[in-house]
Structure formats: C-alpha cells, structure tokens
N, C-alpha and C. Protein backbone atom coordinates (compact mmCIF):
# COMPACT_ATOMS: atom_id res chain seq x y z
N MET A 1 4.30 -40.32 41.52
CA MET A 1 4.21 -41.55 42.26
C MET A 1 3.31 -42.50 41.47
N PHE A 2 3.64 -43.75 41.46
CA PHE A 2 2.89 -44.74 40.73
C PHE A 2 2.13 -45.63 41.71
N TYR A 3 0.99 -46.13 41.27
CA TYR A 3 0.15 -46.98 42.12
C TYR A 3 -0.11 -48.29 41.42
N ARG A 4 -0.25 -49.32 42.21
CA ARG A 4 -0.50 -50.66 41.70
C ARG A 4 -1.98 -50.77 41.34
N HIS A 5 -2.29 -51.30 40.15
CA HIS A 5 -3.67 -51.52 39.74
C HIS A 5 -4.15 -52.87 40.26
N VAL A 6 -5.33 -52.86 40.83
CA VAL A 6 -5.92 -54.11 41.31
C VAL A 6 -7.21 -54.30 40.53
N PHE A 7 -7.29 -55.42 39.78
CA PHE A 7 -8.46 -55.71 38.96
C PHE A 7 -9.39 -56.62 39.74
N LYS A 8 -10.65 -56.19 39.89
CA LYS A 8 -11.63 -57.02 40.60
C LYS A 8 -11.96 -58.25 39.77
N GLY A 9 -11.94 -59.38 40.42
CA GLY A 9 -12.36 -60.61 39.77
C GLY A 9 -11.37 -61.13 38.75
N SER A 10 -10.20 -60.54 38.65
CA SER A 10 -9.25 -61.01 37.65
C SER A 10 -8.37 -62.12 38.18
N GLY A 11 -8.40 -62.33 39.47
CA GLY A 11 -7.57 -63.38 40.03
C GLY A 11 -6.13 -62.95 40.20
N ARG A 12 -5.84 -61.70 39.90
CA ARG A 12 -4.47 -61.23 40.05
C ARG A 12 -4.25 -60.70 41.46
N SER A 13 -3.08 -60.87 41.94
CA SER A 13 -2.74 -60.29 43.23
C SER A 13 -2.06 -58.95 42.99
N PRO A 14 -2.05 -58.06 43.97
CA PRO A 14 -1.42 -56.75 43.77
C PRO A 14 0.06 -56.82 43.43
N SER A 15 0.72 -57.92 43.72
CA SER A 15 2.15 -58.01 43.43
C SER A 15 2.44 -58.59 42.05
N THR A 16 1.41 -59.06 41.31
CA THR A 16 1.62 -59.63 39.99
C THR A 16 1.93 -58.52 39.00
N PRO A 17 3.03 -58.60 38.23
CA PRO A 17 3.35 -57.56 37.25
C PRO A 17 2.28 -57.49 36.16
N LEU A 18 1.97 -56.29 35.74
CA LEU A 18 0.99 -56.09 34.67
C LEU A 18 1.74 -55.75 33.39
N ASN A 19 1.73 -56.64 32.44
CA ASN A 19 2.37 -56.39 31.15
C ASN A 19 1.36 -56.02 30.09
N SER A 20 0.08 -56.14 30.41
CA SER A 20 -0.95 -55.78 29.46
C SER A 20 -2.02 -54.99 30.19
N LEU A 21 -2.96 -54.49 29.46
CA LEU A 21 -4.05 -53.69 30.00
C LEU A 21 -3.55 -52.53 30.84
N VAL A 22 -2.61 -51.79 30.29
CA VAL A 22 -2.04 -50.65 31.01
C VAL A 22 -3.10 -49.62 31.30
N CYS A 23 -4.07 -49.46 30.41
CA CYS A 23 -5.08 -48.43 30.57
C CYS A 23 -6.47 -49.01 30.79
N GLY A 24 -6.58 -50.21 31.29
CA GLY A 24 -7.88 -50.83 31.51
C GLY A 24 -8.60 -50.21 32.70
N ARG A 25 -9.92 -50.54 32.86
CA ARG A 25 -10.67 -50.06 34.02
C ARG A 25 -10.15 -50.81 35.24
N SER A 26 -9.87 -50.08 36.25
CA SER A 26 -9.34 -50.71 37.45
C SER A 26 -9.66 -49.85 38.66
N GLU A 27 -9.54 -50.46 39.79
CA GLU A 27 -9.58 -49.70 41.03
C GLU A 27 -8.14 -49.55 41.46
N ILE A 28 -7.78 -48.37 41.88
CA ILE A 28 -6.40 -48.13 42.24
C ILE A 28 -6.24 -48.34 43.73
N ALA A 29 -5.44 -49.30 44.08
CA ALA A 29 -5.10 -49.53 45.48
C ALA A 29 -4.00 -48.56 45.84
N ARG A 30 -4.03 -48.02 46.98
CA ARG A 30 -3.04 -47.01 47.39
C ARG A 30 -1.76 -47.67 47.88
N HIS A 31 -1.12 -48.42 46.98
CA HIS A 31 0.16 -49.05 47.27
C HIS A 31 1.20 -48.45 46.35
N PRO A 32 2.01 -47.51 46.83
CA PRO A 32 2.99 -46.88 45.95
C PRO A 32 3.98 -47.89 45.37
N LEU A 33 4.32 -47.67 44.11
CA LEU A 33 5.30 -48.51 43.42
C LEU A 33 6.42 -47.61 42.92
N THR A 34 7.55 -48.17 42.68
CA THR A 34 8.62 -47.42 42.02
C THR A 34 8.42 -47.55 40.52
N SER A 35 8.96 -46.62 39.78
CA SER A 35 8.81 -46.68 38.32
C SER A 35 9.57 -47.86 37.73
N ALA A 36 10.51 -48.43 38.47
CA ALA A 36 11.25 -49.59 37.97
C ALA A 36 10.36 -50.83 37.92
N ASP A 37 9.33 -50.91 38.81
CA ASP A 37 8.44 -52.05 38.80
C ASP A 37 7.62 -52.13 37.52
N PHE A 38 7.15 -50.97 37.04
CA PHE A 38 6.29 -50.93 35.85
C PHE A 38 6.78 -49.81 34.93
N PRO A 39 7.76 -50.06 34.07
CA PRO A 39 8.28 -49.01 33.20
C PRO A 39 7.24 -48.48 32.23
N GLU A 40 6.20 -49.27 31.92
CA GLU A 40 5.18 -48.80 30.98
C GLU A 40 4.32 -47.71 31.60
N PHE A 41 4.33 -47.57 32.92
CA PHE A 41 3.53 -46.53 33.58
C PHE A 41 4.21 -45.17 33.52
N ARG A 42 5.46 -45.11 33.14
CA ARG A 42 6.17 -43.83 33.08
C ARG A 42 5.51 -42.88 32.10
N THR A 43 5.03 -43.38 31.00
CA THR A 43 4.43 -42.53 29.98
C THR A 43 2.91 -42.56 30.01
N GLY A 44 2.32 -43.24 30.93
CA GLY A 44 0.87 -43.32 30.98
C GLY A 44 0.38 -44.31 29.96
N CYS A 45 -0.72 -44.01 29.33
CA CYS A 45 -1.33 -44.91 28.37
C CYS A 45 -0.91 -44.52 26.96
N PRO A 46 0.00 -45.27 26.33
CA PRO A 46 0.45 -44.89 24.99
C PRO A 46 -0.67 -44.97 23.95
N THR A 47 -1.58 -45.92 24.09
CA THR A 47 -2.67 -46.05 23.13
C THR A 47 -3.59 -44.84 23.21
N LEU A 48 -3.93 -44.43 24.41
CA LEU A 48 -4.79 -43.26 24.60
C LEU A 48 -4.12 -42.00 24.07
N LYS A 49 -2.82 -41.86 24.30
CA LYS A 49 -2.10 -40.70 23.79
C LYS A 49 -2.11 -40.66 22.27
N LYS A 50 -1.95 -41.82 21.64
CA LYS A 50 -1.97 -41.87 20.18
C LYS A 50 -3.34 -41.51 19.64
N VAL A 51 -4.38 -42.00 20.27
CA VAL A 51 -5.75 -41.71 19.83
C VAL A 51 -6.03 -40.22 19.96
N LEU A 52 -5.65 -39.62 21.09
CA LEU A 52 -5.88 -38.19 21.29
C LEU A 52 -5.06 -37.36 20.31
N ALA A 53 -3.83 -37.76 20.03
CA ALA A 53 -3.01 -37.03 19.07
C ALA A 53 -3.62 -37.11 17.67
N LEU A 54 -4.09 -38.29 17.28
CA LEU A 54 -4.73 -38.43 15.96
C LEU A 54 -6.02 -37.64 15.89
N ALA A 55 -6.79 -37.62 16.96
CA ALA A 55 -8.04 -36.85 16.97
C ALA A 55 -7.74 -35.36 16.83
N GLY A 56 -6.72 -34.88 17.54
CA GLY A 56 -6.33 -33.48 17.42
C GLY A 56 -5.86 -33.14 16.03
N LEU A 57 -5.09 -34.02 15.43
CA LEU A 57 -4.62 -33.81 14.07
C LEU A 57 -5.78 -33.77 13.08
N PHE A 58 -6.75 -34.66 13.26
CA PHE A 58 -7.92 -34.69 12.39
C PHE A 58 -8.71 -33.39 12.52
N ILE A 59 -8.88 -32.88 13.72
CA ILE A 59 -9.62 -31.63 13.93
C ILE A 59 -8.89 -30.47 13.26
N LEU A 60 -7.57 -30.40 13.39
CA LEU A 60 -6.80 -29.35 12.73
C LEU A 60 -6.91 -29.44 11.21
N LEU A 61 -6.82 -30.64 10.69
CA LEU A 61 -6.92 -30.84 9.25
C LEU A 61 -8.30 -30.45 8.74
N ALA A 62 -9.33 -30.84 9.45
CA ALA A 62 -10.69 -30.49 9.04
C ALA A 62 -10.89 -28.98 9.06
N GLY A 63 -10.31 -28.30 10.04
CA GLY A 63 -10.40 -26.84 10.11
C GLY A 63 -9.71 -26.18 8.94
N CYS A 64 -8.56 -26.72 8.54
CA CYS A 64 -7.82 -26.15 7.41
C CYS A 64 -8.57 -26.36 6.10
N LEU A 65 -9.21 -27.51 5.95
CA LEU A 65 -9.92 -27.80 4.71
C LEU A 65 -11.16 -26.95 4.55
N GLN A 66 -11.76 -26.53 5.67
CA GLN A 66 -12.98 -25.75 5.58
C GLN A 66 -12.72 -24.25 5.55
N SER A 67 -11.48 -23.82 5.75
CA SER A 67 -11.18 -22.39 5.73
C SER A 67 -11.13 -21.90 4.29
N GLU A 68 -11.47 -20.64 4.11
CA GLU A 68 -11.46 -20.06 2.78
C GLU A 68 -10.05 -19.60 2.44
N PRO A 69 -9.61 -19.78 1.20
CA PRO A 69 -8.28 -19.32 0.83
C PRO A 69 -8.22 -17.79 0.81
N ILE A 70 -7.04 -17.25 1.04
CA ILE A 70 -6.86 -15.80 1.01
C ILE A 70 -6.98 -15.34 -0.44
N GLN A 71 -7.82 -14.36 -0.65
CA GLN A 71 -7.95 -13.78 -1.98
C GLN A 71 -6.69 -12.96 -2.25
N SER A 72 -6.11 -13.15 -3.40
CA SER A 72 -4.86 -12.46 -3.70
C SER A 72 -4.89 -11.88 -5.10
N GLU A 73 -3.93 -11.02 -5.34
CA GLU A 73 -3.73 -10.46 -6.67
C GLU A 73 -2.24 -10.28 -6.89
N THR A 74 -1.84 -10.28 -8.12
CA THR A 74 -0.43 -10.20 -8.47
C THR A 74 -0.16 -8.89 -9.19
N THR A 75 0.89 -8.21 -8.73
CA THR A 75 1.35 -6.98 -9.38
C THR A 75 2.63 -7.32 -10.13
N THR A 76 2.69 -6.95 -11.40
CA THR A 76 3.82 -7.30 -12.25
C THR A 76 4.55 -6.03 -12.70
N VAL A 77 5.88 -6.11 -12.74
CA VAL A 77 6.70 -5.03 -13.27
C VAL A 77 7.56 -5.61 -14.38
N GLN A 78 7.58 -4.92 -15.52
CA GLN A 78 8.45 -5.30 -16.63
C GLN A 78 9.30 -4.10 -16.99
N LEU A 79 10.61 -4.32 -17.04
CA LEU A 79 11.56 -3.24 -17.35
C LEU A 79 12.54 -3.68 -18.42
N ASP A 80 13.01 -2.70 -19.20
CA ASP A 80 14.11 -2.94 -20.12
C ASP A 80 15.39 -2.50 -19.43
N THR A 81 16.40 -3.35 -19.45
CA THR A 81 17.68 -3.05 -18.82
C THR A 81 18.76 -2.92 -19.90
N PRO A 82 19.82 -2.17 -19.61
CA PRO A 82 20.84 -1.93 -20.64
C PRO A 82 21.76 -3.12 -20.91
N SER A 83 21.71 -4.14 -20.07
CA SER A 83 22.56 -5.31 -20.31
C SER A 83 21.89 -6.54 -19.71
N ALA A 84 22.37 -7.69 -20.11
CA ALA A 84 21.84 -8.94 -19.58
C ALA A 84 22.33 -9.12 -18.14
N GLY A 85 21.62 -9.89 -17.37
CA GLY A 85 22.08 -10.20 -16.02
C GLY A 85 21.43 -9.39 -14.91
N TRP A 86 20.70 -8.33 -15.24
CA TRP A 86 20.01 -7.56 -14.21
C TRP A 86 18.89 -8.43 -13.64
N GLN A 87 18.67 -8.30 -12.33
CA GLN A 87 17.60 -9.05 -11.67
C GLN A 87 16.66 -8.09 -10.97
N LEU A 88 15.38 -8.42 -10.98
CA LEU A 88 14.35 -7.61 -10.35
C LEU A 88 13.58 -8.50 -9.39
N ALA A 89 13.55 -8.12 -8.11
CA ALA A 89 12.92 -8.95 -7.09
C ALA A 89 11.96 -8.12 -6.24
N PRO A 90 10.84 -8.71 -5.82
CA PRO A 90 9.92 -8.00 -4.91
C PRO A 90 10.60 -7.78 -3.57
N LEU A 91 10.44 -6.60 -3.01
CA LEU A 91 11.11 -6.26 -1.76
C LEU A 91 10.10 -6.15 -0.61
N GLU A 92 9.14 -5.23 -0.73
CA GLU A 92 8.13 -5.04 0.29
C GLU A 92 6.98 -4.23 -0.29
N ALA A 93 5.90 -4.11 0.48
CA ALA A 93 4.74 -3.34 0.05
C ALA A 93 4.30 -2.45 1.20
N TRP A 94 3.82 -1.25 0.85
CA TRP A 94 3.36 -0.28 1.84
C TRP A 94 1.99 0.23 1.43
N GLU A 95 1.12 0.42 2.41
CA GLU A 95 -0.24 0.87 2.15
C GLU A 95 -0.47 2.23 2.78
N THR A 96 -1.07 3.13 2.01
CA THR A 96 -1.51 4.43 2.52
C THR A 96 -3.03 4.49 2.32
N ASP A 97 -3.62 5.61 2.65
CA ASP A 97 -5.07 5.75 2.46
C ASP A 97 -5.45 5.73 0.98
N GLU A 98 -4.54 6.15 0.10
CA GLU A 98 -4.85 6.24 -1.32
C GLU A 98 -4.44 5.04 -2.15
N ALA A 99 -3.30 4.41 -1.80
CA ALA A 99 -2.75 3.39 -2.70
C ALA A 99 -1.90 2.38 -1.92
N ILE A 100 -1.54 1.32 -2.64
CA ILE A 100 -0.56 0.34 -2.15
C ILE A 100 0.68 0.48 -3.03
N TYR A 101 1.81 0.72 -2.39
CA TYR A 101 3.08 0.88 -3.09
C TYR A 101 3.82 -0.46 -3.08
N CYS A 102 4.07 -0.99 -4.26
CA CYS A 102 4.76 -2.27 -4.42
C CYS A 102 6.22 -1.96 -4.74
N LEU A 103 7.10 -2.28 -3.82
CA LEU A 103 8.51 -1.92 -3.92
C LEU A 103 9.33 -3.10 -4.43
N PHE A 104 10.07 -2.88 -5.51
CA PHE A 104 10.93 -3.89 -6.12
C PHE A 104 12.38 -3.42 -6.06
N GLN A 105 13.32 -4.36 -6.06
CA GLN A 105 14.75 -4.03 -6.02
C GLN A 105 15.44 -4.57 -7.26
N LEU A 106 16.13 -3.67 -7.97
CA LEU A 106 16.96 -4.06 -9.11
C LEU A 106 18.35 -4.39 -8.59
N SER A 107 18.94 -5.44 -9.13
CA SER A 107 20.32 -5.82 -8.78
C SER A 107 21.13 -5.92 -10.06
N PRO A 108 22.33 -5.29 -10.09
CA PRO A 108 23.14 -5.32 -11.32
C PRO A 108 23.71 -6.71 -11.57
N PRO A 109 24.15 -6.95 -12.79
CA PRO A 109 24.74 -8.26 -13.10
C PRO A 109 26.05 -8.45 -12.35
N GLN A 110 26.35 -9.70 -12.03
CA GLN A 110 27.61 -10.04 -11.38
C GLN A 110 28.63 -10.38 -12.47
N GLY A 111 29.71 -9.67 -12.51
CA GLY A 111 30.74 -9.94 -13.52
C GLY A 111 30.37 -9.37 -14.88
N LEU A 112 30.92 -9.96 -15.92
CA LEU A 112 30.68 -9.51 -17.29
C LEU A 112 29.31 -9.95 -17.77
N SER A 113 28.68 -9.11 -18.59
CA SER A 113 27.39 -9.46 -19.17
C SER A 113 27.28 -8.87 -20.56
N ALA A 114 26.42 -9.44 -21.36
CA ALA A 114 26.22 -8.98 -22.73
C ALA A 114 25.59 -7.60 -22.73
N GLN A 115 26.12 -6.70 -23.55
CA GLN A 115 25.61 -5.33 -23.64
C GLN A 115 24.49 -5.27 -24.66
N VAL A 116 23.35 -5.80 -24.25
CA VAL A 116 22.18 -5.84 -25.12
C VAL A 116 20.96 -5.48 -24.27
N ILE A 117 20.06 -4.70 -24.80
CA ILE A 117 18.87 -4.33 -24.04
C ILE A 117 18.04 -5.59 -23.78
N THR A 118 17.76 -5.81 -22.51
CA THR A 118 17.08 -7.02 -22.08
C THR A 118 15.84 -6.64 -21.28
N SER A 119 14.76 -7.35 -21.51
CA SER A 119 13.52 -7.12 -20.77
C SER A 119 13.44 -8.12 -19.61
N ILE A 120 13.19 -7.60 -18.39
CA ILE A 120 13.06 -8.46 -17.22
C ILE A 120 11.69 -8.23 -16.58
N VAL A 121 11.19 -9.26 -15.90
CA VAL A 121 9.86 -9.21 -15.30
C VAL A 121 9.95 -9.74 -13.87
N SER A 122 9.16 -9.14 -12.98
CA SER A 122 9.05 -9.64 -11.62
C SER A 122 7.61 -9.46 -11.15
N GLU A 123 7.18 -10.34 -10.25
CA GLU A 123 5.81 -10.31 -9.73
C GLU A 123 5.82 -10.25 -8.22
N MET A 124 4.77 -9.62 -7.68
CA MET A 124 4.57 -9.54 -6.24
C MET A 124 3.13 -9.94 -5.95
N LYS A 125 2.95 -10.90 -5.05
CA LYS A 125 1.62 -11.39 -4.72
C LYS A 125 1.17 -10.72 -3.41
N LEU A 126 0.01 -10.06 -3.47
CA LEU A 126 -0.54 -9.31 -2.34
C LEU A 126 -1.95 -9.78 -2.04
N PRO A 127 -2.44 -9.51 -0.80
CA PRO A 127 -3.86 -9.75 -0.52
C PRO A 127 -4.70 -8.84 -1.42
N ALA A 128 -5.84 -9.32 -1.85
CA ALA A 128 -6.70 -8.55 -2.76
C ALA A 128 -7.14 -7.24 -2.11
N SER A 129 -7.15 -6.19 -2.91
CA SER A 129 -7.56 -4.87 -2.43
C SER A 129 -8.02 -4.04 -3.62
N GLU A 130 -8.97 -3.16 -3.36
CA GLU A 130 -9.48 -2.28 -4.41
C GLU A 130 -8.60 -1.05 -4.61
N LYS A 131 -7.61 -0.87 -3.75
CA LYS A 131 -6.77 0.32 -3.84
C LYS A 131 -5.87 0.27 -5.08
N LEU A 132 -5.50 1.46 -5.54
CA LEU A 132 -4.59 1.61 -6.66
C LEU A 132 -3.22 1.05 -6.31
N LYS A 133 -2.62 0.32 -7.21
CA LYS A 133 -1.27 -0.26 -7.00
C LYS A 133 -0.27 0.61 -7.73
N LYS A 134 0.70 1.13 -6.98
CA LYS A 134 1.77 1.92 -7.57
C LYS A 134 3.05 1.09 -7.48
N ARG A 135 3.75 0.99 -8.59
CA ARG A 135 4.96 0.19 -8.66
C ARG A 135 6.18 1.09 -8.52
N VAL A 136 7.08 0.71 -7.62
CA VAL A 136 8.27 1.49 -7.31
C VAL A 136 9.48 0.56 -7.42
N VAL A 137 10.53 1.03 -8.11
CA VAL A 137 11.72 0.21 -8.32
C VAL A 137 12.95 0.97 -7.80
N LEU A 138 13.72 0.31 -6.96
CA LEU A 138 14.96 0.86 -6.44
C LEU A 138 16.14 0.26 -7.19
N GLY A 139 17.21 1.04 -7.36
CA GLY A 139 18.45 0.50 -7.91
C GLY A 139 18.67 0.73 -9.39
N LYS A 140 17.86 1.57 -10.05
CA LYS A 140 18.05 1.81 -11.48
C LYS A 140 19.30 2.67 -11.67
N ALA A 141 20.20 2.24 -12.55
CA ALA A 141 21.48 2.92 -12.74
C ALA A 141 21.63 3.54 -14.13
N TRP A 142 20.60 3.56 -14.95
CA TRP A 142 20.69 4.14 -16.28
C TRP A 142 19.75 5.34 -16.36
N ASN A 143 19.87 6.11 -17.43
CA ASN A 143 19.19 7.41 -17.51
C ASN A 143 17.96 7.40 -18.41
N TRP A 144 17.43 6.27 -18.77
CA TRP A 144 16.24 6.19 -19.60
C TRP A 144 15.27 5.19 -18.99
N SER A 145 14.02 5.28 -19.39
CA SER A 145 13.02 4.37 -18.83
C SER A 145 12.02 3.97 -19.91
N SER A 146 11.70 2.69 -19.93
CA SER A 146 10.71 2.21 -20.88
C SER A 146 9.34 2.08 -20.23
N ALA A 147 9.27 2.22 -18.90
CA ALA A 147 8.01 2.08 -18.17
C ALA A 147 7.64 3.41 -17.54
N SER A 148 6.64 4.06 -18.11
CA SER A 148 6.26 5.38 -17.60
C SER A 148 5.41 5.30 -16.33
N ASP A 149 4.83 4.14 -16.03
CA ASP A 149 3.98 4.01 -14.85
C ASP A 149 4.74 3.46 -13.64
N VAL A 150 6.07 3.44 -13.69
CA VAL A 150 6.90 2.95 -12.60
C VAL A 150 7.69 4.13 -12.04
N GLU A 151 7.72 4.24 -10.71
CA GLU A 151 8.51 5.29 -10.06
C GLU A 151 9.89 4.76 -9.73
N PHE A 152 10.91 5.62 -9.82
CA PHE A 152 12.29 5.23 -9.55
C PHE A 152 12.90 6.20 -8.53
N PRO A 153 12.63 6.04 -7.24
CA PRO A 153 13.26 6.93 -6.26
C PRO A 153 14.76 6.65 -6.15
N ASN A 154 15.51 7.62 -5.62
CA ASN A 154 16.97 7.48 -5.51
C ASN A 154 17.38 6.48 -4.44
N SER A 155 16.58 6.35 -3.38
CA SER A 155 16.96 5.45 -2.29
C SER A 155 15.71 5.01 -1.53
N LEU A 156 15.89 4.01 -0.67
CA LEU A 156 14.79 3.52 0.17
C LEU A 156 14.35 4.61 1.15
N GLU A 157 15.31 5.36 1.68
CA GLU A 157 14.98 6.43 2.61
C GLU A 157 14.13 7.51 1.93
N ALA A 158 14.48 7.88 0.69
CA ALA A 158 13.71 8.87 -0.05
C ALA A 158 12.29 8.37 -0.31
N PHE A 159 12.17 7.08 -0.61
CA PHE A 159 10.84 6.50 -0.83
C PHE A 159 10.00 6.56 0.44
N LYS A 160 10.59 6.18 1.59
CA LYS A 160 9.84 6.17 2.85
C LYS A 160 9.45 7.58 3.29
N GLU A 161 10.28 8.57 2.99
CA GLU A 161 9.92 9.96 3.29
C GLU A 161 8.71 10.38 2.45
N GLN A 162 8.66 9.93 1.22
CA GLN A 162 7.55 10.25 0.31
C GLN A 162 6.24 9.64 0.80
N LEU A 163 6.31 8.48 1.48
CA LEU A 163 5.12 7.80 1.98
C LEU A 163 4.39 8.61 3.05
N GLY A 164 5.11 9.19 3.96
CA GLY A 164 4.49 9.94 5.04
C GLY A 164 4.31 9.10 6.29
N GLU A 165 3.63 9.68 7.27
CA GLU A 165 3.49 9.08 8.60
C GLU A 165 2.50 7.92 8.66
N GLY A 166 1.40 7.97 7.93
CA GLY A 166 0.34 6.98 8.07
C GLY A 166 0.54 5.68 7.31
N ALA A 167 1.68 5.49 6.68
CA ALA A 167 1.90 4.27 5.89
C ALA A 167 2.13 3.07 6.79
N ARG A 168 1.58 1.94 6.36
CA ARG A 168 1.77 0.69 7.11
C ARG A 168 2.21 -0.41 6.14
N SER A 169 3.01 -1.30 6.67
CA SER A 169 3.56 -2.40 5.87
C SER A 169 2.47 -3.41 5.52
N VAL A 170 2.55 -3.99 4.33
CA VAL A 170 1.63 -5.01 3.88
C VAL A 170 2.41 -6.31 3.76
N ASP A 171 1.87 -7.40 4.30
CA ASP A 171 2.53 -8.70 4.20
C ASP A 171 2.39 -9.25 2.78
N LEU A 172 3.53 -9.67 2.22
CA LEU A 172 3.52 -10.29 0.90
C LEU A 172 3.09 -11.74 1.06
N LEU A 173 2.39 -12.25 0.07
CA LEU A 173 1.96 -13.66 0.07
C LEU A 173 2.98 -14.49 -0.69
N THR A 174 3.15 -15.71 -0.26
CA THR A 174 4.04 -16.62 -0.98
C THR A 174 3.27 -17.21 -2.16
N PRO A 175 3.96 -17.70 -3.16
CA PRO A 175 3.27 -18.23 -4.33
C PRO A 175 2.30 -19.35 -4.02
N GLU A 176 2.53 -20.17 -2.94
CA GLU A 176 1.62 -21.26 -2.66
C GLU A 176 0.42 -20.84 -1.85
N SER A 177 0.37 -19.58 -1.29
CA SER A 177 -0.81 -19.20 -0.50
C SER A 177 -1.97 -18.80 -1.35
C-alpha cells in the first residue's frame, strides 16, 4: 500500500503529485494511494538503492583486495609418446596421509599422425603442501616408458583401489587463482 507524503511548510497539498523528492524527509499522512498515482513509489527510492548497492560493492571489493592469495604449486609431467598428436591433460588429484596423487589422462591422436617420438608436457596446479607428489598417468598404450617416476595404472578403477579408504579428493586450482 502506498501513502501520500505531506511536507510541512512546503505549501503543497496532499493531492499535489510529487515528481521530485521521492525520498525526502516527510511526515506520512495515512491516506492510501494507488500505485498509478505515483509510479515512482513502486520501486521505493532509486537513489538510495543505488547508493546502498555501490556501498555493498565497495565493501566486497575491499574484502577481496585485502585477502591473501592461495599459495599454490605446480606439478609437471613430461612424457615421450610414439607418435605426434597425443595429448596429456590434468584429470584430478587425491590426497592420502603419505602423498598427493596427481592424476593425468593421455588421449590418443585423432586420425593420422606422424610416427615420430614426441615429447609432451602437462601441468597441474594444486594448493601448496609439504606432502610428496606422485604423478599418475592413465591411457598409456605403448610398452616403454621414458619417465621412471610416473606410475601407469591400467584403469581409473585400479588406481582408486590402490589409494585405499582414507583418500580424499583435492580441488585443482585454475591458472588465474
């Protein structure tokens, strides 16, 4: 319900339309109005709403600027592949009491590719931790390995069985975090 504003000493009568001072100091006379009489009253005070929205935005921005960035570290895997076109992408990370397992996925080339040994690299960004990082790659289809410190389980299920019950997922960080 809307009420007519009556300004003391303004010389206005309660029936005079108010096109300005929508949010001024006033005494509210208990004379109900329809929203058609004063369409600007439907949304309240637009100036006050803008000021409050800007103040809220400023507070959020100030909070973001004063927060400390997440400490991160990058785990890198480099592999030699039997042909060009293989891709290596970070998949997920798992943490146990002893280590953090960084899981990567190999994808074969689409269509024809050059039969030349090619070196590929992929990175995974994680929150900083003192735990040992173990690199695990799924999808290897050849019988030799150039990286002795990388594990190659047969499947994701076999890898998760190896982790055990107490393993928990670790959130990967995006490059801009």
